CSV table of C-alpha atoms in Angstrom, one decimal:
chain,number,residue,atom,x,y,z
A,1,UNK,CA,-11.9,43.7,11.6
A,2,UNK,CA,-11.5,41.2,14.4
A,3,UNK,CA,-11.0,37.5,14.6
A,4,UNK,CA,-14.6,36.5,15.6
A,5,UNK,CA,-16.2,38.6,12.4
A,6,UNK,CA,-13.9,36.1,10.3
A,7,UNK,CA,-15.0,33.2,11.9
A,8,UNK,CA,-18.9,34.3,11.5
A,9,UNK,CA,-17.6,34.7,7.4
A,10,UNK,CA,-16.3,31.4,7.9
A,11,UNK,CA,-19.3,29.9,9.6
A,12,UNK,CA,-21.8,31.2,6.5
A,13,UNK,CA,-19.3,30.2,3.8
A,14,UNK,CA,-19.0,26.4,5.0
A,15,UNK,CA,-22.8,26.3,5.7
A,16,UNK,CA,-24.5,28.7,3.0
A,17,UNK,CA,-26.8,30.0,5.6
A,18,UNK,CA,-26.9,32.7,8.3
A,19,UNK,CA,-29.6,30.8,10.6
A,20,UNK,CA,-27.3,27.3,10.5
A,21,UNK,CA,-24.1,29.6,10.9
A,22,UNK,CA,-25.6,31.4,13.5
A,23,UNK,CA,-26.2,27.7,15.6
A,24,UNK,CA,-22.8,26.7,15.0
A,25,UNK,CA,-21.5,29.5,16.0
A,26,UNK,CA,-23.4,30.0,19.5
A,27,UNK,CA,-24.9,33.2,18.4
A,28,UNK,CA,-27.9,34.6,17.6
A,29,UNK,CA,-28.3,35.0,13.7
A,30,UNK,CA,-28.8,38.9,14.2
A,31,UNK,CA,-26.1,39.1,15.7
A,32,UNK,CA,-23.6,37.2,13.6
A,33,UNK,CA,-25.4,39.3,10.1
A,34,UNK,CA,-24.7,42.6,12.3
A,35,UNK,CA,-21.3,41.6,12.6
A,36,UNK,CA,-20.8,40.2,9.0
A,37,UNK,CA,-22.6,43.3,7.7
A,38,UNK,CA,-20.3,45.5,10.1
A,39,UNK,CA,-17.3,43.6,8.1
A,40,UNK,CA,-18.7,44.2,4.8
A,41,UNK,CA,-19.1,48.0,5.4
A,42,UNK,CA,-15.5,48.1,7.0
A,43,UNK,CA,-14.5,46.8,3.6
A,44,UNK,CA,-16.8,48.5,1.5
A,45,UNK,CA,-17.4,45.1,-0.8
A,46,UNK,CA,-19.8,42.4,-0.4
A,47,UNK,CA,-18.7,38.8,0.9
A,48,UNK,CA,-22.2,37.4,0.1
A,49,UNK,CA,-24.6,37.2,-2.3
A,50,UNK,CA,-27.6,37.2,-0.7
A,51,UNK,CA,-29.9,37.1,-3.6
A,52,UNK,CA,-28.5,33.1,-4.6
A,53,UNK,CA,-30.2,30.3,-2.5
A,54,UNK,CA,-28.0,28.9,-0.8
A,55,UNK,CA,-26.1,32.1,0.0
A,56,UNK,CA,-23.3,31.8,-2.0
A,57,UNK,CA,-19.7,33.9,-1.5
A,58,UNK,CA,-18.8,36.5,-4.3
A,59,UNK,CA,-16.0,36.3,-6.6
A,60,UNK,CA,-14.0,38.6,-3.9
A,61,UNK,CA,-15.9,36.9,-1.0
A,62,UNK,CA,-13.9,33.7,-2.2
A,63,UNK,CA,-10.5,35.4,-1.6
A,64,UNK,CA,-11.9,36.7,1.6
A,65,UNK,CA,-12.5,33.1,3.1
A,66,UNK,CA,-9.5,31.8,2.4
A,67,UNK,CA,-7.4,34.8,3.7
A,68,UNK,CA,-9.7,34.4,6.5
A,69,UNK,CA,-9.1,30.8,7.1
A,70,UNK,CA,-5.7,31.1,7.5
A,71,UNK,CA,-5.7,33.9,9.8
A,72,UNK,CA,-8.2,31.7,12.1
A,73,UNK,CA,-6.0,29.0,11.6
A,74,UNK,CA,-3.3,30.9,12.8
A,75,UNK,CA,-4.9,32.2,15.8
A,76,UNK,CA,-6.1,29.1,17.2
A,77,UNK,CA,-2.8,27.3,16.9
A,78,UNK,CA,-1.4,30.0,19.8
A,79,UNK,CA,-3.3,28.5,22.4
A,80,UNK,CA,-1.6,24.9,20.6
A,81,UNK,CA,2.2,26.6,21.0
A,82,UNK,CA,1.4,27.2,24.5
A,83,UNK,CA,-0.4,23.6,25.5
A,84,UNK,CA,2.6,22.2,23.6
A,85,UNK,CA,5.4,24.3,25.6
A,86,UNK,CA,3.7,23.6,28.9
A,87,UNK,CA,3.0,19.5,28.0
A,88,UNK,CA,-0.7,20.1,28.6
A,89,UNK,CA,-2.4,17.1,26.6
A,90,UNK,CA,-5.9,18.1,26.8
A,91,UNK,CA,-8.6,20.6,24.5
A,92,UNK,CA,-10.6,19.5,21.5
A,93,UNK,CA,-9.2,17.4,18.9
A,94,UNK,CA,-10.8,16.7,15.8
A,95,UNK,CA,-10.0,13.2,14.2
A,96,UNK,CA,-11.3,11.4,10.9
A,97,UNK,CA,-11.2,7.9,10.6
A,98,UNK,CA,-12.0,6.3,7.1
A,99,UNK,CA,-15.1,3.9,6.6
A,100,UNK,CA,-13.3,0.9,6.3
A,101,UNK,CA,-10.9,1.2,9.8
A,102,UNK,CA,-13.4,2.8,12.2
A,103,UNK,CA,-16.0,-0.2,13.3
A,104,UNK,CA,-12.6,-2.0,14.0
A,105,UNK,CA,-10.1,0.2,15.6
A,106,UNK,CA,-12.2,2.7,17.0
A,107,UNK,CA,-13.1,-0.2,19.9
A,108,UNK,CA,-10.2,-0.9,20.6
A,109,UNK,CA,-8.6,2.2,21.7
A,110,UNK,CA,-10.9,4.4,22.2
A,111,UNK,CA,-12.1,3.2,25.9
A,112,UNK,CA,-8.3,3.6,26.9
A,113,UNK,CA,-7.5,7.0,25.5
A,114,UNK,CA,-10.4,8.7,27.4
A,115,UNK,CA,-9.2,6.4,30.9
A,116,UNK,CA,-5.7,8.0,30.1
A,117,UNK,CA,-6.3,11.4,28.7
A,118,UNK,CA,-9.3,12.4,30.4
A,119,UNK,CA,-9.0,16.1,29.2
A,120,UNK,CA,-8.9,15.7,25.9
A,121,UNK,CA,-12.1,16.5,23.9
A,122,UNK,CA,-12.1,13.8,20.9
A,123,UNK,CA,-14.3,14.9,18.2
A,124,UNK,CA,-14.5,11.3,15.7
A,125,UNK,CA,-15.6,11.8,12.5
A,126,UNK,CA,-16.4,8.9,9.7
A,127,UNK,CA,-15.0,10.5,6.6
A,128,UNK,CA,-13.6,8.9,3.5
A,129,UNK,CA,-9.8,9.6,2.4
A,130,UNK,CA,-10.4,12.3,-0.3
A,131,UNK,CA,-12.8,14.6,2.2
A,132,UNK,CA,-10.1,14.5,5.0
A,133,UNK,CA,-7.2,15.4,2.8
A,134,UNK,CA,-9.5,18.6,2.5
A,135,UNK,CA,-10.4,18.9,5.8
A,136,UNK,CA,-6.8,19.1,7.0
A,137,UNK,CA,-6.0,21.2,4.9
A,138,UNK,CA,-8.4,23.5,5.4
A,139,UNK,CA,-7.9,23.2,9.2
A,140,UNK,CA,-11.0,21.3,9.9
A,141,UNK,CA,-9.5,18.6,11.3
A,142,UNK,CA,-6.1,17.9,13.4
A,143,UNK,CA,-5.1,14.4,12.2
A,144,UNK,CA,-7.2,11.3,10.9
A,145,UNK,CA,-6.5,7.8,10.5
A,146,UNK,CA,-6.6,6.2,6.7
A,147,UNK,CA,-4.4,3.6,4.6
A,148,UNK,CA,-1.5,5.5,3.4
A,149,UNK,CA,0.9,6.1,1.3
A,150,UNK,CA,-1.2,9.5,0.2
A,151,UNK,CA,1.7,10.5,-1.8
A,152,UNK,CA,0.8,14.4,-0.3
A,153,UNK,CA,3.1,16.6,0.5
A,154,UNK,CA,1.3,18.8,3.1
A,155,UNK,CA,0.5,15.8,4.7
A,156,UNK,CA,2.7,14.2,7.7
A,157,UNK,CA,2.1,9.9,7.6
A,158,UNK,CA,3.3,8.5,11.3
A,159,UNK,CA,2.2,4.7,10.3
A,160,UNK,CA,0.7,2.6,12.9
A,161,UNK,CA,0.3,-0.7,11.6
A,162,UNK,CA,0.3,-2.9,8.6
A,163,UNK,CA,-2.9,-5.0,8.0
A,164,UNK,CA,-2.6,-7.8,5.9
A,165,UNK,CA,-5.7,-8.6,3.3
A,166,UNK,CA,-7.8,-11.7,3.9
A,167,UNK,CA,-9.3,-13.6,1.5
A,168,UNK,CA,-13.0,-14.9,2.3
A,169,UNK,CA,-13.6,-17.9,0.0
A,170,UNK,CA,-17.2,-19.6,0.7
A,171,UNK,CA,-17.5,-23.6,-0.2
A,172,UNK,CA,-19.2,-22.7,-4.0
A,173,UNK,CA,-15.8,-20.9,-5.0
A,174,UNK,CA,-13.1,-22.1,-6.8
A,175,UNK,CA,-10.3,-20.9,-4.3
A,176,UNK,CA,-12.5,-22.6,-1.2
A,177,UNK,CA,-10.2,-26.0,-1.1
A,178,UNK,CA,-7.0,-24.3,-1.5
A,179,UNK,CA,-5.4,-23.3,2.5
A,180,UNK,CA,-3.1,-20.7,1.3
A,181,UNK,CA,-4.3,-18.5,-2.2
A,182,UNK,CA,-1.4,-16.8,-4.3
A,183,UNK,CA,-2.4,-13.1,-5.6
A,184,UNK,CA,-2.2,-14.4,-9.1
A,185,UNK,CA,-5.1,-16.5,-8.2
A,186,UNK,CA,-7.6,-13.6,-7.9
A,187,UNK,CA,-9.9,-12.0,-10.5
A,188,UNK,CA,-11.8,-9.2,-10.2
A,189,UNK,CA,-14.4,-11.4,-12.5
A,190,UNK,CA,-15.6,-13.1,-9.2
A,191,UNK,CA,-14.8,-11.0,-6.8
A,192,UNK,CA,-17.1,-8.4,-4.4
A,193,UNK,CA,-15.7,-4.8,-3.4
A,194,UNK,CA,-16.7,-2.2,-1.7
A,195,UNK,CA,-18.0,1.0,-3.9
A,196,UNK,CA,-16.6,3.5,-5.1
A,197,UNK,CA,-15.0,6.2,-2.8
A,198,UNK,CA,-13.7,3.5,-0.5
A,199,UNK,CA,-9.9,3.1,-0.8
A,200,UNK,CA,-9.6,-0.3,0.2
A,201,UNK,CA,-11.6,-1.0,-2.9
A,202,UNK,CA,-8.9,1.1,-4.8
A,203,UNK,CA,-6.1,-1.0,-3.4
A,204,UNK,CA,-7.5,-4.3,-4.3
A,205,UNK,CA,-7.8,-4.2,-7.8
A,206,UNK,CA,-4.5,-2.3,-7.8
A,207,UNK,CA,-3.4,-5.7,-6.4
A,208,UNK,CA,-5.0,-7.6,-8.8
A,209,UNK,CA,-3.6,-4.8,-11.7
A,210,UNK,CA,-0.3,-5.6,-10.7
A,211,UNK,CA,-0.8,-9.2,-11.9
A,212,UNK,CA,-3.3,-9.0,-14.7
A,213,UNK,CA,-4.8,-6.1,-16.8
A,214,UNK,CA,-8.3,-5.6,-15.7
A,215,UNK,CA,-10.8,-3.4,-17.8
A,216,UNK,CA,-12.9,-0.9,-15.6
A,217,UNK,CA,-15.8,-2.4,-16.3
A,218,UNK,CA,-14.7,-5.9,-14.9
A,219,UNK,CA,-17.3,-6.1,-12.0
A,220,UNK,CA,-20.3,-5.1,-11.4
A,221,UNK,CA,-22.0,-6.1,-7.8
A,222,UNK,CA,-20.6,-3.6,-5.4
A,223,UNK,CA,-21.4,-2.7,-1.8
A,224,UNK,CA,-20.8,-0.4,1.0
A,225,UNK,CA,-19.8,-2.4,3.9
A,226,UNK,CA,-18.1,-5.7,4.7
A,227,UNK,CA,-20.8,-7.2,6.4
A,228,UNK,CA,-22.8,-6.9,3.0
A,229,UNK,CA,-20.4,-8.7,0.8
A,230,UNK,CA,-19.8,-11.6,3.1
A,231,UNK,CA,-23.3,-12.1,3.4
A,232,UNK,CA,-23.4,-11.9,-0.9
A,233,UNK,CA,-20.1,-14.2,-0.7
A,234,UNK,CA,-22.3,-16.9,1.5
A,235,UNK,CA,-24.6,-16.8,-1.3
A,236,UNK,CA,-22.3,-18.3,-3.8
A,237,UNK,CA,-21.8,-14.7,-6.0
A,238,UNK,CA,-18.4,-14.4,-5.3
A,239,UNK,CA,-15.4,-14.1,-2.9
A,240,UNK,CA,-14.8,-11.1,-1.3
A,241,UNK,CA,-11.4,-9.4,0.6
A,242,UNK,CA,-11.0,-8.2,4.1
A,243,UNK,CA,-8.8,-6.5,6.2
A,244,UNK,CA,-7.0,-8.3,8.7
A,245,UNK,CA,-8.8,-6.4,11.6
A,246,UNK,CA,-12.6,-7.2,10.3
A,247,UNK,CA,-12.6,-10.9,10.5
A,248,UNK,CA,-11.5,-11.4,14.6
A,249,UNK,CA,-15.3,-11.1,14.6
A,250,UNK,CA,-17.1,-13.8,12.8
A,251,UNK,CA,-19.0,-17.2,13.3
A,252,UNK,CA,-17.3,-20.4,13.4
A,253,UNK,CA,-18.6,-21.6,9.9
A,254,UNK,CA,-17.4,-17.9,8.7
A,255,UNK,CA,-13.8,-18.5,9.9
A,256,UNK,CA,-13.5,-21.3,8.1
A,257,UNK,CA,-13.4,-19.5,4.8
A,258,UNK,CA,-10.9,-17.4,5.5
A,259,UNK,CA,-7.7,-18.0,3.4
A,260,UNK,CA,-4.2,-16.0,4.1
A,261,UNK,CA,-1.8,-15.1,1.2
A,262,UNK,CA,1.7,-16.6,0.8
A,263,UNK,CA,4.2,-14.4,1.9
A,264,UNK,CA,4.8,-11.9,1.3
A,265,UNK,CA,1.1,-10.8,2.0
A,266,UNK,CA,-0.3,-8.4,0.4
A,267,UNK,CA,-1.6,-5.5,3.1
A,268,UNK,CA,-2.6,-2.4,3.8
A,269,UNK,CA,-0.5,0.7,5.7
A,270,UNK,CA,-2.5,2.4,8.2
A,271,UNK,CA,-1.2,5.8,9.3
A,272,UNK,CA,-2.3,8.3,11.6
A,273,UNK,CA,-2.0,11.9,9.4
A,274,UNK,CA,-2.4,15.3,10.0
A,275,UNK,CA,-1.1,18.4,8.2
A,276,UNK,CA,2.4,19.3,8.5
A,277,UNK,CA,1.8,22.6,10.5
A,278,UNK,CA,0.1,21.3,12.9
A,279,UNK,CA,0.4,22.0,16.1
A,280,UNK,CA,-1.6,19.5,18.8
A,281,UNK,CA,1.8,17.1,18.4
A,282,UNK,CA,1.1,15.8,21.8
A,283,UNK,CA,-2.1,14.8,21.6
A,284,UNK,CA,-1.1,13.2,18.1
A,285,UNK,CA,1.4,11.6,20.4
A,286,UNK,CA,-0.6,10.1,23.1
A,287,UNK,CA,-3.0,9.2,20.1
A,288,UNK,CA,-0.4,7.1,18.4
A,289,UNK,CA,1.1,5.4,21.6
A,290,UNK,CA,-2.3,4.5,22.4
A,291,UNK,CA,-3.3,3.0,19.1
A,292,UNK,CA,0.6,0.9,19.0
A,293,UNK,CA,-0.2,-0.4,22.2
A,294,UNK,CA,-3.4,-2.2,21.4
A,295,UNK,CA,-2.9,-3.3,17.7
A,296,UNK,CA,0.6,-5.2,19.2
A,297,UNK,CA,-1.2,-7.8,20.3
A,298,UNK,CA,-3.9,-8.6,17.4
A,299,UNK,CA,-1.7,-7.8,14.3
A,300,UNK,CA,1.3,-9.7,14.5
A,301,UNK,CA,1.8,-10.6,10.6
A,302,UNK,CA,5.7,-9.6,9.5
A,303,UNK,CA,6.8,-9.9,5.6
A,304,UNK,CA,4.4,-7.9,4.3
A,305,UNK,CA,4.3,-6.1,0.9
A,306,UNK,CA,2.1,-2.8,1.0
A,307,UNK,CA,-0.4,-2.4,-2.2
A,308,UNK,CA,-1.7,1.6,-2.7
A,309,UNK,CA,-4.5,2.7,-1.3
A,310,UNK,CA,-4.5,5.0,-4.2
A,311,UNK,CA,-6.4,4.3,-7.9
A,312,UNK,CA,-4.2,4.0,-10.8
């Protein structure tokens, strides 16, 4: 049995197919079925079912990964104890960033990070909250950016910023003459979120929960970026909520509809994560001093109260 056998087992299992494993892998697919085949026989059990399309793992196969998975895991992160006792910041480093912080954050450091740490490898992946809790757990992934708290306990949170919500209230709404809105003037009657799977969406009707007892089926226009539901809010159907970061970018006439909260605003905690035995802690490092350094200067809101990203 030898490490690279496990990570061919691997390979199949995430992908359900020897010709894709084979890709990801760098190998040809005879080779990595030789190899798996060579494991199987060593074992004298089968990790596959072939006959099921996709390829699907037997009931022992399904131990096998995960054993295998942690022994991988385990592996890799000696090449991270020695980077880490040396100071080397450099290597591949697989980050998430959720849907709703990437077109805004991502800009802003990214172009600095690669001037500063030109030997780091960043892999960026869009990903939504729930996927990369899994994905650091299962080691597919060294940290990720998302609204926290995730109230996880394999999870480390190292927060970066707080980002108050915005209100965007368009001349046909109700709230559009008031300059500052409370939070018990929302309802989620007329107001457009993002759907389902986005946490942001989560934390603003927990917002509006906190104040007034919403049924679930409350709303009903829903959309997957913020772009969208501005565009819906300019024609009349209803006000809309942004993060902080997403409206530094708008028209004139746009700006104008903005409305802040009294304080204290209601806003969102934005962490940088990753699993608590990870090892890359100073890449995770230079990532968060990086990040600090260029949201100073554009968030600068204090007295802040911090609503869940999590639905309740």
């Amino acid at each position: 049995m030898t490490i690279t056998q496990l990570k061919y087992v691997l390979a199949v299992a995430e992908h359900q197919n020897f010709t894709k494993a084979a890709e990801k892998t760098f190998v040809t697919q005879p080779t990595l079925s030789m190899q798996i085949q060579k494991l199987e026989d060593e074992l004298d059990i089968l990790i596959f079912d072939r006959s099921k399309k996709p390829i699907d793992l037997t009931e022992i196969g399904k131990k096998i990964v995960i054993q295998a998975r942690n022994i991988v895991n385990e592996a890799n992160r000696i090449s991270d104890i020695v980077d880490q006792e040396k100071g080397f910041i450099g290597g591949e480093f697989k980050l998430g960033i959720i849907p709703t912080i990437m077109p805004t954050l991502l800009p802003m450091f990214l172009r600095n990070f690669i001037n500063k740490y030109p030997k780091v490898k960043l892999k960026i992946e869009e990903l939504n909250t729930e996927t990369i809790i899994e994905r650091l757990e299962e080691g597919h992934l060294d940290a990720a950016i998302a609204a926290t708290p995730l109230q996880n306990e394999t999870i480390i949170e190292r927060p970066l910023y707080y980002e108050p919500f915005v209100a965007y209230t368009p001349e046909s709404h109700r709230l559009y003459k008031k300059e500052v809105i409370e939070v018990t003037d929302l309802d989620l009657n007329d107001m457009l979120l993002l759907e389902d799977g986005h946490c942001f969406k989560d934390g603003v009707i927990n917002l509006c929960k906190a104040v007034r007892d919403y049924g679930d089926d409350s709303f009903s226009l829903e959309s997957g970026s913020f772009e969208t539901l501005v565009k819906l809010s300019n024609e009349g159907l209803g006000m809309t909520l942004l993060p902080y970061l997403h409206t530094l970018d708008h028209t004139k006439k746009e700006s104008d509809y903005f409305r802040q909260f009294t304080k204290p605003s209601p806003a969102r905690e934005v962490s940088l994560i990753y699993h608590k035995s990870e090892l890359k802690l100073q890449i995770i490092e230079a990532l968060r001093s990086t990040i600090a350094g260029v949201v100073k200067g554009a968030i600068t809101f204090q007295n802040v109260q911090i609503i869940s990203p999590l639905s309740k």
